[in-house]
XYZ file of C-alpha atoms in Angstrom:
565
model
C -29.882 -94.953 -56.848
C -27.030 -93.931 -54.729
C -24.455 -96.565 -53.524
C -24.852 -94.980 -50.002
C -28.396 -95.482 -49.685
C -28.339 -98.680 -50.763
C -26.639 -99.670 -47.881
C -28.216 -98.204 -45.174
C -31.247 -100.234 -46.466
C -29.203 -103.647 -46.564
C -28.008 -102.787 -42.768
C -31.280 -101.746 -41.798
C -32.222 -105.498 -42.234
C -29.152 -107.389 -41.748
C -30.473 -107.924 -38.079
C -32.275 -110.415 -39.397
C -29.263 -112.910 -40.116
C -27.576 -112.327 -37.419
C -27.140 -114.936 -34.526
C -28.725 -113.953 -31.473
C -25.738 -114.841 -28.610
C -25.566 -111.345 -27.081
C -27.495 -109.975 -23.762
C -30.105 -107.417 -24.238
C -29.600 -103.834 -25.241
C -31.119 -100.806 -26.059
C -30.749 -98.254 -29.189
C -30.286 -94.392 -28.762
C -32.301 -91.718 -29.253
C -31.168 -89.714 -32.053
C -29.001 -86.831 -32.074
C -31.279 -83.555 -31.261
C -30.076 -80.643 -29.520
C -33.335 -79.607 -27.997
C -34.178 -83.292 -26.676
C -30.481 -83.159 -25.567
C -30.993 -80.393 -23.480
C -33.903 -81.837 -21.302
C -31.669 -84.726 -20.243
C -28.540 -82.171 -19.604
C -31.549 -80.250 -17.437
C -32.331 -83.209 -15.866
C -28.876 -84.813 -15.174
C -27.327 -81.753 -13.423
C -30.700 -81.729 -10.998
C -30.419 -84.928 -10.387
C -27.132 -84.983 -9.243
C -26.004 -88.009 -11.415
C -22.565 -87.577 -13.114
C -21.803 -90.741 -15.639
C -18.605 -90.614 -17.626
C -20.382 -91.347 -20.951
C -22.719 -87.955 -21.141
C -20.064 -86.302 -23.054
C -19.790 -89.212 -25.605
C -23.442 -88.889 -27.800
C -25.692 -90.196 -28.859
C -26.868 -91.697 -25.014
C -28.891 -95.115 -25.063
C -32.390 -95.037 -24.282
C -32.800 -97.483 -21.411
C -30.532 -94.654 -19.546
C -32.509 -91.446 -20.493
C -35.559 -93.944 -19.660
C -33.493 -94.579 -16.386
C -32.930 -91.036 -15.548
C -36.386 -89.728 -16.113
C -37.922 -92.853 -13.514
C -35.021 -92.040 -10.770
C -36.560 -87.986 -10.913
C -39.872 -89.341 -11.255
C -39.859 -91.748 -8.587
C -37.333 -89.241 -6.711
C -39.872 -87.013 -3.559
C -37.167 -85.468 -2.179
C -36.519 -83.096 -5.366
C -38.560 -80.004 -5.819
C -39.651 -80.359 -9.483
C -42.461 -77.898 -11.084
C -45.082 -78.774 -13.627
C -43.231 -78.134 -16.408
C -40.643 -80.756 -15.504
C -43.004 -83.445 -14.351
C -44.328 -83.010 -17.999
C -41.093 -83.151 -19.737
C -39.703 -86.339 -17.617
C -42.852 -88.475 -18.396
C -42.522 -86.996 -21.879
C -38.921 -88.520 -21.895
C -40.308 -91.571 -19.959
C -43.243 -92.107 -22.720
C -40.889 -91.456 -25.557
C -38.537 -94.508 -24.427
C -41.336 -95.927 -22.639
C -40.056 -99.793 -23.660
C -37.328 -98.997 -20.852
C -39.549 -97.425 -18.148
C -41.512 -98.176 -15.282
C -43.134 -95.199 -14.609
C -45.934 -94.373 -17.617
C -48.676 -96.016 -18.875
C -47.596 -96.189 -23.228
C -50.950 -97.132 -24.118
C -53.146 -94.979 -25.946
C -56.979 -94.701 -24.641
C -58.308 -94.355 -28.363
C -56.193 -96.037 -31.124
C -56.166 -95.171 -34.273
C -58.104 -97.599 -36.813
C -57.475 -99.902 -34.430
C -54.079 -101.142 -35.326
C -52.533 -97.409 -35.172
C -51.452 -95.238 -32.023
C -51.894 -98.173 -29.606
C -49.305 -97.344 -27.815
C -48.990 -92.586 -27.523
C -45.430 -92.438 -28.623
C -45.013 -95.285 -31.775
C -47.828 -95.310 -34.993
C -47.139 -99.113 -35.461
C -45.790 -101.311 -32.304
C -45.924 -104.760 -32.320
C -44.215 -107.163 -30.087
C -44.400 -111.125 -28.565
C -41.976 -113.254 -26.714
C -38.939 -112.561 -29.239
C -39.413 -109.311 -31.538
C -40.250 -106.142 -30.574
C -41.179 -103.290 -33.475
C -41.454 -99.866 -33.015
C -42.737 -97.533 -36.067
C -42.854 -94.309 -37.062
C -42.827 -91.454 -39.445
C -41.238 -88.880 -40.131
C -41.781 -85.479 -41.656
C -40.610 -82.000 -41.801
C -42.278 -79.313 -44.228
C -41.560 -75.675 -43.689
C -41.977 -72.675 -45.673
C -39.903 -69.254 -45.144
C -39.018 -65.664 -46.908
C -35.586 -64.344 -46.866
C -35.639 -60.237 -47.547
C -34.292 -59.413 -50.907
C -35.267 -62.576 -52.126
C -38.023 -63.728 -54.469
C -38.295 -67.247 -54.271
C -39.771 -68.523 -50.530
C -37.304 -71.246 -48.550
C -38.819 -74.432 -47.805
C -38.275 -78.031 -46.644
C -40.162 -81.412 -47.787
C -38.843 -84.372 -45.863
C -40.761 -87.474 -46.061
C -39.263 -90.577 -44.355
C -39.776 -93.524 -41.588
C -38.150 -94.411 -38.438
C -37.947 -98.362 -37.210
C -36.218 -99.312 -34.441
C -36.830 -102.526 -31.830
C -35.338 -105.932 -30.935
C -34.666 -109.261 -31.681
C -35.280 -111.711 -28.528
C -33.868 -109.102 -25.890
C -30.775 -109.395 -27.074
C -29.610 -107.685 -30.290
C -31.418 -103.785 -31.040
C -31.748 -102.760 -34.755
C -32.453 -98.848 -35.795
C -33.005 -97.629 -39.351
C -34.185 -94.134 -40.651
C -34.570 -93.343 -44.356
C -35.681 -89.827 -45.542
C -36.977 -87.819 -48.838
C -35.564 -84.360 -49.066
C -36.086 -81.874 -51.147
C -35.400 -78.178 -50.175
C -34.441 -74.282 -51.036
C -31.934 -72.772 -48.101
C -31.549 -69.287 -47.284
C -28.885 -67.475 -49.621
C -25.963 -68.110 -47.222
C -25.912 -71.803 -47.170
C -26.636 -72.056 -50.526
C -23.590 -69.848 -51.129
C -21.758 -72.841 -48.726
C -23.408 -75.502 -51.133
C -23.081 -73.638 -54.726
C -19.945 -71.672 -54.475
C -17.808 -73.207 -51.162
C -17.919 -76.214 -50.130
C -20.147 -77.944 -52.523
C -22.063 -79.779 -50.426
C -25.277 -79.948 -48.157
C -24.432 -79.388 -44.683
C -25.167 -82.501 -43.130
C -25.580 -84.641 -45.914
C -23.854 -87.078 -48.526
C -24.853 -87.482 -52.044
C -26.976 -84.173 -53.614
C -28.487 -83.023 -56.760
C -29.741 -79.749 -57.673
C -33.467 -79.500 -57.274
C -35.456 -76.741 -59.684
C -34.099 -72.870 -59.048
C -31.557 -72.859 -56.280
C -32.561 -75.574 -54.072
C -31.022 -79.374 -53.325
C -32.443 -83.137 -53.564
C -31.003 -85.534 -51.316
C -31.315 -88.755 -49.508
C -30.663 -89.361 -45.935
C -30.470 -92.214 -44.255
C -28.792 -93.909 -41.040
C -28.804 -97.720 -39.496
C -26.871 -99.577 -36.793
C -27.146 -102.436 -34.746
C -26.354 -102.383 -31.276
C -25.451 -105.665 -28.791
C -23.684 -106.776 -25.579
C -21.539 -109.530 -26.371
C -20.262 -109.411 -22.440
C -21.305 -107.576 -19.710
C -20.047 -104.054 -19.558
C -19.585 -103.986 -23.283
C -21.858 -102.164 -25.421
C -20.981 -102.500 -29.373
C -22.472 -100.875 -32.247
C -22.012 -100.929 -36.009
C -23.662 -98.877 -38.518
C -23.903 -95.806 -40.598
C -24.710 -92.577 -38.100
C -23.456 -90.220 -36.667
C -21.842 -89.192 -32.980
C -20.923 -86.156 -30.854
C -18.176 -85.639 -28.335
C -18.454 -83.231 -25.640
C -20.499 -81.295 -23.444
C -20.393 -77.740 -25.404
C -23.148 -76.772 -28.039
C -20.315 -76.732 -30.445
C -17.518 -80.072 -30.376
C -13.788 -79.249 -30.814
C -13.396 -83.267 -31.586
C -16.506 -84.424 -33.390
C -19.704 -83.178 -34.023
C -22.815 -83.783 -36.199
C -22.296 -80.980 -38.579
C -20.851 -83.431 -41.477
C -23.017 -85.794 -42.794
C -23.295 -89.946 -41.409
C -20.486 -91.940 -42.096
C -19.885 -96.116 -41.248
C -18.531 -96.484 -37.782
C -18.249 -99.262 -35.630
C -18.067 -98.686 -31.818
C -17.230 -100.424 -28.321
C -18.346 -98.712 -24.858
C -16.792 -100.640 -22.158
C -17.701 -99.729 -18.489
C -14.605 -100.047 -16.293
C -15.256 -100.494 -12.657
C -17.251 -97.778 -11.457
C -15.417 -94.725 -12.690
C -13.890 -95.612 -15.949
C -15.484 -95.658 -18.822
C -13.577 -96.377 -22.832
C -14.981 -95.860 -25.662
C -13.280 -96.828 -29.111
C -14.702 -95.278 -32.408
C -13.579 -96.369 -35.638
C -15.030 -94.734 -38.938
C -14.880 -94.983 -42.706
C -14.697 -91.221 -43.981
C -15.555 -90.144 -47.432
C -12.258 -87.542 -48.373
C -12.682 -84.181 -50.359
C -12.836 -84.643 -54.120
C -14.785 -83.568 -56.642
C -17.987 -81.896 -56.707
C -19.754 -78.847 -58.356
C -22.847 -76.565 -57.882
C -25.056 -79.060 -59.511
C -24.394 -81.939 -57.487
C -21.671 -84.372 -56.412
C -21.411 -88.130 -57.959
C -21.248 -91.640 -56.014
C -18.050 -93.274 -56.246
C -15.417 -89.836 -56.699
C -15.070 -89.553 -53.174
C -12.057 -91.627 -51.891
C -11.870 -93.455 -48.647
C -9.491 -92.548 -45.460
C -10.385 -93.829 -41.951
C -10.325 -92.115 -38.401
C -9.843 -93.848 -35.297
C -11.065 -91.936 -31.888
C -10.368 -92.762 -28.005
C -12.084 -91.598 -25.377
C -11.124 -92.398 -21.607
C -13.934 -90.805 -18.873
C -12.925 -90.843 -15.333
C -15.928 -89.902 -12.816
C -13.324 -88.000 -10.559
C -16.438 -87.455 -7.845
C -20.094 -88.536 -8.386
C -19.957 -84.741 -10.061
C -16.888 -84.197 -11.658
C -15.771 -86.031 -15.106
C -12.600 -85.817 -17.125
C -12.158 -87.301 -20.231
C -8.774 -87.430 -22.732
C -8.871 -88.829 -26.067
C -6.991 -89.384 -28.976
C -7.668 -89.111 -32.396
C -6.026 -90.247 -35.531
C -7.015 -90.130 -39.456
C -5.053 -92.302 -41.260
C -4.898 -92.274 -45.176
C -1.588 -91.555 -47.587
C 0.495 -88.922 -48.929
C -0.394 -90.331 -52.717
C -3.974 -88.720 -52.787
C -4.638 -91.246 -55.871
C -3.712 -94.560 -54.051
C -5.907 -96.318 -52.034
C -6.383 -96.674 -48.174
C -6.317 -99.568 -47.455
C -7.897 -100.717 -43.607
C -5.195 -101.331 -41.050
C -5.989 -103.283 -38.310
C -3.032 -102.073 -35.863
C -6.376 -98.436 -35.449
C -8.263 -101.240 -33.724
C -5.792 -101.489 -30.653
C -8.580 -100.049 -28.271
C -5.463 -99.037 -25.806
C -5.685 -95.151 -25.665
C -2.719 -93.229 -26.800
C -1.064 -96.709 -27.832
C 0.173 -94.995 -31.698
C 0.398 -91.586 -30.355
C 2.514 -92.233 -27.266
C 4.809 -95.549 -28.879
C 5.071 -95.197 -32.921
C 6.965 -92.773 -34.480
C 5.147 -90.099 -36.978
C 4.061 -91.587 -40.169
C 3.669 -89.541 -43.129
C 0.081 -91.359 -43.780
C -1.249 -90.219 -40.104
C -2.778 -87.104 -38.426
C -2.879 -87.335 -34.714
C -4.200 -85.286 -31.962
C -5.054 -85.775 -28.613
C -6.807 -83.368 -25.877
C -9.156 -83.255 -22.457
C -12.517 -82.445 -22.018
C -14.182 -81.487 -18.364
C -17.652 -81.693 -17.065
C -18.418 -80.064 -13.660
C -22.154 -80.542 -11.590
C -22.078 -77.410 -9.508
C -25.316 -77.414 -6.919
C -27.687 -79.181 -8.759
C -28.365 -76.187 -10.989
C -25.482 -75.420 -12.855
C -22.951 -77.253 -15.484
C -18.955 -76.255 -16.160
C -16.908 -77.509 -19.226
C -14.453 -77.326 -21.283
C -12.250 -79.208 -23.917
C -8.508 -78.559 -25.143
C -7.423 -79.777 -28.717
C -4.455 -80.356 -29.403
C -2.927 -81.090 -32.908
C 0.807 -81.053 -33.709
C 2.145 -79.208 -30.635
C 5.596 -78.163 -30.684
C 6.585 -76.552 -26.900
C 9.472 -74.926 -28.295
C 7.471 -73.141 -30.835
C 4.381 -72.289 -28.821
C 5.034 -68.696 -28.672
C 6.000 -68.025 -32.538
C 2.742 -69.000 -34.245
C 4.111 -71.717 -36.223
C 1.481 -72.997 -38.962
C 1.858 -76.930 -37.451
C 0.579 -75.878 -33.856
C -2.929 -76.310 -33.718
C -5.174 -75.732 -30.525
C -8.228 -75.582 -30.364
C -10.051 -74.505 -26.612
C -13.260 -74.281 -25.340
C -15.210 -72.894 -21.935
C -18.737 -73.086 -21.234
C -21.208 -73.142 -18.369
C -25.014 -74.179 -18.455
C -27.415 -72.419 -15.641
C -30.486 -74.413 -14.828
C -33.781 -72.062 -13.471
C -31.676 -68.930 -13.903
C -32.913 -66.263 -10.740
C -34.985 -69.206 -9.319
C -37.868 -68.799 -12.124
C -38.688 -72.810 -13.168
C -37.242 -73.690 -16.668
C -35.492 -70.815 -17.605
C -31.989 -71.811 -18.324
C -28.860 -70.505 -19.974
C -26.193 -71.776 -21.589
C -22.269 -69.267 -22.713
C -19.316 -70.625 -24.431
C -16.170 -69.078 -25.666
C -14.556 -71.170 -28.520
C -11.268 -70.461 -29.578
C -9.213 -72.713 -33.024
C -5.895 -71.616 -34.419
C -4.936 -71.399 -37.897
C -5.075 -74.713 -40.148
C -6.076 -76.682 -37.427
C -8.166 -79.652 -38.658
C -6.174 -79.391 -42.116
C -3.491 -81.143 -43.162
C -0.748 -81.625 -46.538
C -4.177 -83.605 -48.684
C -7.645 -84.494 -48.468
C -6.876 -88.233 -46.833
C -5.499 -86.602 -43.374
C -7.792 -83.348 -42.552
C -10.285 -83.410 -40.302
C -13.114 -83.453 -43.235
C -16.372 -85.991 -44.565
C -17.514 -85.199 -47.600
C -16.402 -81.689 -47.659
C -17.606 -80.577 -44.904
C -15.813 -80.270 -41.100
C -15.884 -83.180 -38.720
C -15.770 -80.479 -35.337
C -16.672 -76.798 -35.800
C -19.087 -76.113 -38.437
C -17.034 -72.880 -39.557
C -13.219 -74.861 -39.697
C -10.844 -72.638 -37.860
C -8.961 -69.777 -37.525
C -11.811 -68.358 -35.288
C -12.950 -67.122 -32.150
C -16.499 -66.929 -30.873
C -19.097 -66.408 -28.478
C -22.281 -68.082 -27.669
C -25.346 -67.510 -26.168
C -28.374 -69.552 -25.613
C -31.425 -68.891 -23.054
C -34.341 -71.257 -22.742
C -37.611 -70.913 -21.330
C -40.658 -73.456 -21.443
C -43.540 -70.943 -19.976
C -46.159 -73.326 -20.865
C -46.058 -77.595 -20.731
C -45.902 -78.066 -24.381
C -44.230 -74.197 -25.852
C -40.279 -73.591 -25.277
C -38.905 -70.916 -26.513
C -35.168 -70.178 -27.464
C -32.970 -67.264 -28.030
C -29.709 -67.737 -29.455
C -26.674 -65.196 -30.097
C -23.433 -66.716 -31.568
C -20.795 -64.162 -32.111
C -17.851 -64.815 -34.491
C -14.886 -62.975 -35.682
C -12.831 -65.418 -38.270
C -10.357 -64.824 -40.838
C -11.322 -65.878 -44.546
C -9.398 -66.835 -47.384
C -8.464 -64.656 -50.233
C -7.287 -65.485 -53.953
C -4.705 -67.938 -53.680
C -4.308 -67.389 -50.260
C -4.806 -69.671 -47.904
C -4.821 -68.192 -44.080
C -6.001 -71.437 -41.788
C -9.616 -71.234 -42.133
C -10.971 -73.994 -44.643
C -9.765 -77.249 -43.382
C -10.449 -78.859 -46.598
C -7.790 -76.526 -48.135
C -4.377 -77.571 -47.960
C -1.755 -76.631 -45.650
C 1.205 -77.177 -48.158
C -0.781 -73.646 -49.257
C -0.500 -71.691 -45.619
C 1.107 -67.960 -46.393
C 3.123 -68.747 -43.757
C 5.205 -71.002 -41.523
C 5.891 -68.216 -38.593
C 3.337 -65.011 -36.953
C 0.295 -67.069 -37.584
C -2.727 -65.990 -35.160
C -6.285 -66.245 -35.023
C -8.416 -64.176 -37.549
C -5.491 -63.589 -40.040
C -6.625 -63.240 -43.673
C -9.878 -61.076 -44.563
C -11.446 -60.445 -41.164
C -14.805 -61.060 -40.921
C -17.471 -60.204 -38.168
C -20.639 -62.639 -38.134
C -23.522 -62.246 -35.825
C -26.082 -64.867 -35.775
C -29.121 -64.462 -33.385
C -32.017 -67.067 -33.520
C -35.597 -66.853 -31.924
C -37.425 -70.657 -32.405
C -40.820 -71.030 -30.292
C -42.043 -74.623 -30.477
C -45.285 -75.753 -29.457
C -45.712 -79.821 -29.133
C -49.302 -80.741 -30.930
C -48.824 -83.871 -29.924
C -46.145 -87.022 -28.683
C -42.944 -85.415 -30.860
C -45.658 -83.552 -33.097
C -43.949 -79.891 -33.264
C -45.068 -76.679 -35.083
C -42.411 -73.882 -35.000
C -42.372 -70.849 -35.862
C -38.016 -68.919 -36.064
C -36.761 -65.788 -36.822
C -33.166 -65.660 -38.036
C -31.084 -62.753 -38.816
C -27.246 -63.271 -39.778
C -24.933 -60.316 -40.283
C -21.869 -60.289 -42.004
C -18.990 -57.591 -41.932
C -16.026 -58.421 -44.152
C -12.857 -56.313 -44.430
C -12.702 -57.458 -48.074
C -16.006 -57.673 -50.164
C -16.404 -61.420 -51.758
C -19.846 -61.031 -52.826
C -21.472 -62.978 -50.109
C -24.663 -61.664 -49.304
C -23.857 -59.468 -45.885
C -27.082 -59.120 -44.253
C -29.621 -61.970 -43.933
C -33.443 -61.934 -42.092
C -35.546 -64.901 -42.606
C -38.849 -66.267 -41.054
C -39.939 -69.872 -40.950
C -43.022 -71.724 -40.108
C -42.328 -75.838 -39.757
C -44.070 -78.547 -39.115
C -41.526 -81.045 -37.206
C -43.046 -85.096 -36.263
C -40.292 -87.253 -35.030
C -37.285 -84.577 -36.243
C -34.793 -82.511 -35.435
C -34.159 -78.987 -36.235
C -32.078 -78.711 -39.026
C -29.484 -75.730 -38.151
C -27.269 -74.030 -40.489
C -25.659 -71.754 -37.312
C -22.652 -70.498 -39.593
């Protein structure tokens, strides 16, 4: 039906034609924040500092790797709770560990649950298959509202290998849901679009259809060199929110080289097909009216110590001043030599560049400092007058393993801080922008906020989570554009001079978020959140202001899906 879909299915079995001259390799495990967070736990307590933990998703041979060096690791004090959780992690990549024991003691009609963690496995001397579904059903009632929220996903998960030596994932989902009023105010009246997601239809009274899907492949054509090609998506950095790139937009084609310098050095070279603003209404958008640009991203870690990583990348989105001609693919992006067009080639009107830092810092086995500086367009000579064209965008953070010495409590508190039109740019071929929606923070820019997460797992299979994200941002009014919407833009700005952070309609948003999960079974969740949202605006644009919802899901082999905006 959709030209999208369609090929993510053709990927997800083009492995099959494929010749079979690369070394063995492993998939990753899929982008999750609160899987993520057990192997950021486990990391910093183990002591191990790798230059690729701020580039995501990880591989799973190395969270398998990780969870047999604690396992295996007596001179660690670990409780209960984390013996659980690392043969959890162990069982759920168990193809990679040594450690567990994946089969199951009663299988399902015999074919089913042999192994704990996969419904379907099969294997012999040159295929490996691991199956799985997934689903996610959830109902919820917003106050003031008649109609209940409520999520229906119904899809499958494959992944495995072709003679040791050439891994294949694919995930295709059914979706059909009803969001609280504020992100269907983001989907009906903003940005037109499902956060997270492609292609959309409207779906009975106020709620979306959609299709989601992702596939790659993933080889080692030499040692040292991991490549991957596919339709996903990826995260950079080692904050809850990503200044660069995060997984707030939906999947996108991208093909990607890791290569493992030496000991310390590691480069990774993204290079992505984008889908560019266009058009799109409350009803839906339509296949084939959203033009192509491209984006090109370098990242160069350096393990400084065996705890202390800085990375600088570069990033550029290429497309062209004409927004009705098309991009065509250059092949001077795929220089994999960092800051080669940013350093060497003069500005060209068709490119957006930027370039920052990002820091990760193992303090004592228990705790976790970052950062990341953005920068996009700097002028030194202006830096003090607030000129439209320089954009920075900052970010500090620390993560706090067993907080006062009680096992598994942990806390995370960041401070993000984005000027005024950063991420935007003259047309919808050089922002920062996938189909309408931001490639870094989830709320664009001109913002600062304040985040707060605390953890606790009191029992082996419950966690619990408390989250407070504080933000004051300045909005847009009628025909005035003030730095916010990065899709917007910037030929627009009110202003070339005196522009600072929360200009335009203030607005005050609290967000706080209590989720307690309880695993049924191997990546078998039920949930059960409260969400309230708070909004103050200095000028009244009819959004609904004050928001309390309650949810009760049913999660097997997904994510959360988080509107935190």
């Amino acid at each position: 039906m959709h030209n999208s879909i369609n090929y993510i299915i053709a990927l997800g079995m083009a492995w099959t034609f494929l010749p079979l001259w690369t070394s063995g390799q492993s998939v990753n495990v899929p982008l999750n924040k609160d899987y993520y967070h057990l192997i950021e736990r486990y990391q910093v307590k183990s002591g191990f500092q790798s230059s690729d933990f701020a580039m995501k998703p990880w591989q799973r041979k190395n969270v398998a790797m990780l969870a047999d060096f604690l396992l295996t690791n007596d001179s660690l004090a670990l409780s209960q709770k984390d013996l659980f959780n690392l043969q959890y992690l162990a069982q759920d990549n168990w193809e990679w560990s040594s450690t567990v024991s994946p089969e199951s003691d009663k299988p399902t009609l015999k074919h089913f649950y042999k192994k704990k963690s996969d419904l379907f496995h099969y294997s012999d001397q040159d295929f490996e298959l691991h199956v799985n579904p997934v689903l996610h059903f959830g109902l919820g009632r917003e106050n003031d509202i008649e109609e209940p929220t409520f999520i229906n996903t119904r899809g499958v998960e494959i992944r495995g290998q072709i003679a040791n030596s050439l891994g294949f994932y694919t995930y295709v989902g059914e979706n059909q849901a009803r969001f609280p009023t504020y992100v269907r105010e983001f989907v009906e009246q903003e940005n037109f679009a499902v956060p997270g997601e492609g292609f959309w239809k409207d779906f009975k009274e106020g709620g979306v259809d959609f299709l989601t899907g992702r596939a790659y492949i993933t080889f080692d054509p030499v040692e040292k060199l991991n490549v991957q090609f596919g339709y996903d998506r990826n995260f950079i950095g080692n904050g809850y929110r990503s200044l660069l790139l995060s997984d707030f937009s939906t999947n996108y084609l991208f093909l990607k080289f890791d290569t493992q310098i030496g000991k310390r050095f590691q480069l990774t070279n993204l290079i992505t097909e984008l889908r560019a603003t266009a058009f799109a209404g409350a009803t839906g958008s339509i296949d084939g009216e959203f033009p192509k640009k491209y984006m090109t991203l370098h990242r160069l870690g350096f393990d400084v110590t065996s705890n202390l990583n800085i990375g600088v990348f570069e990033q550029i989105i290429y497309g062209d001043e004409n927004v009705n001609k098309a991009v065509p693919i250059k092949f001077a992006y795929f220089n994999p030599i960092i800051f080669s067009r940013s350093l060497f080639n003069t500005n060209e009107p068709g490119e957006n560049k930027a370039m920052g830092m990002d820091v990760s810092w193992n303090l004592f086995n228990t705790m976790n400092i970052y950062g990341m500086a953005y920068f996009d367009g700097l002028q030194l000579r202006e830096l003090g007058d607030g000129a439209w064209d320089n954009n920075i965008a900052s970010q500090i953070g620390v993560k706090y393993f067993d907080l006062f010495k009680i096992s598994n409590l942990d806390i995370q508190a960041e401070v993000n801080h984005i000027t005024p039109y950063t991420f935007a740019r003259k047309n919808h071929l050089l922002n920062a922008a996938h189909f309408r929606q931001p490639l870094a923070h989830p709320m664009g820019a001109n913002l600062r906020e304040v985040i707060g997460i605390m953890r606790y797992q009191p029992l082996d299979r419950l966690s619990v989570t408390a989250k407070a994200i504080i933000t004051q941002y300045g909005g847009d009014l009628p025909g005035q554009n003030f730095g916010g919407d990065v899709t917007r833009s910037t030929s627009t700005r009110v202003q070339d001079l005196n522009n600072e952070v929360g200009q335009g309609n203030r607005s005050d948003l609290q967000f706080y978020d209590f989720t307690a999960s309880y695993m049924l079974r191997h990546n078998l969740f039920v949930d059960l959140r409260q969400t309230i949202r708070n909004l103050s605006q200095e000028v009244n644009t009819g959004k609904k202001e004050n928001t309390t919802f309650t949810q009760l899901l049913l999660r097997w082999n997904i994510p959360h899906r988080d509107h935190e905006f």
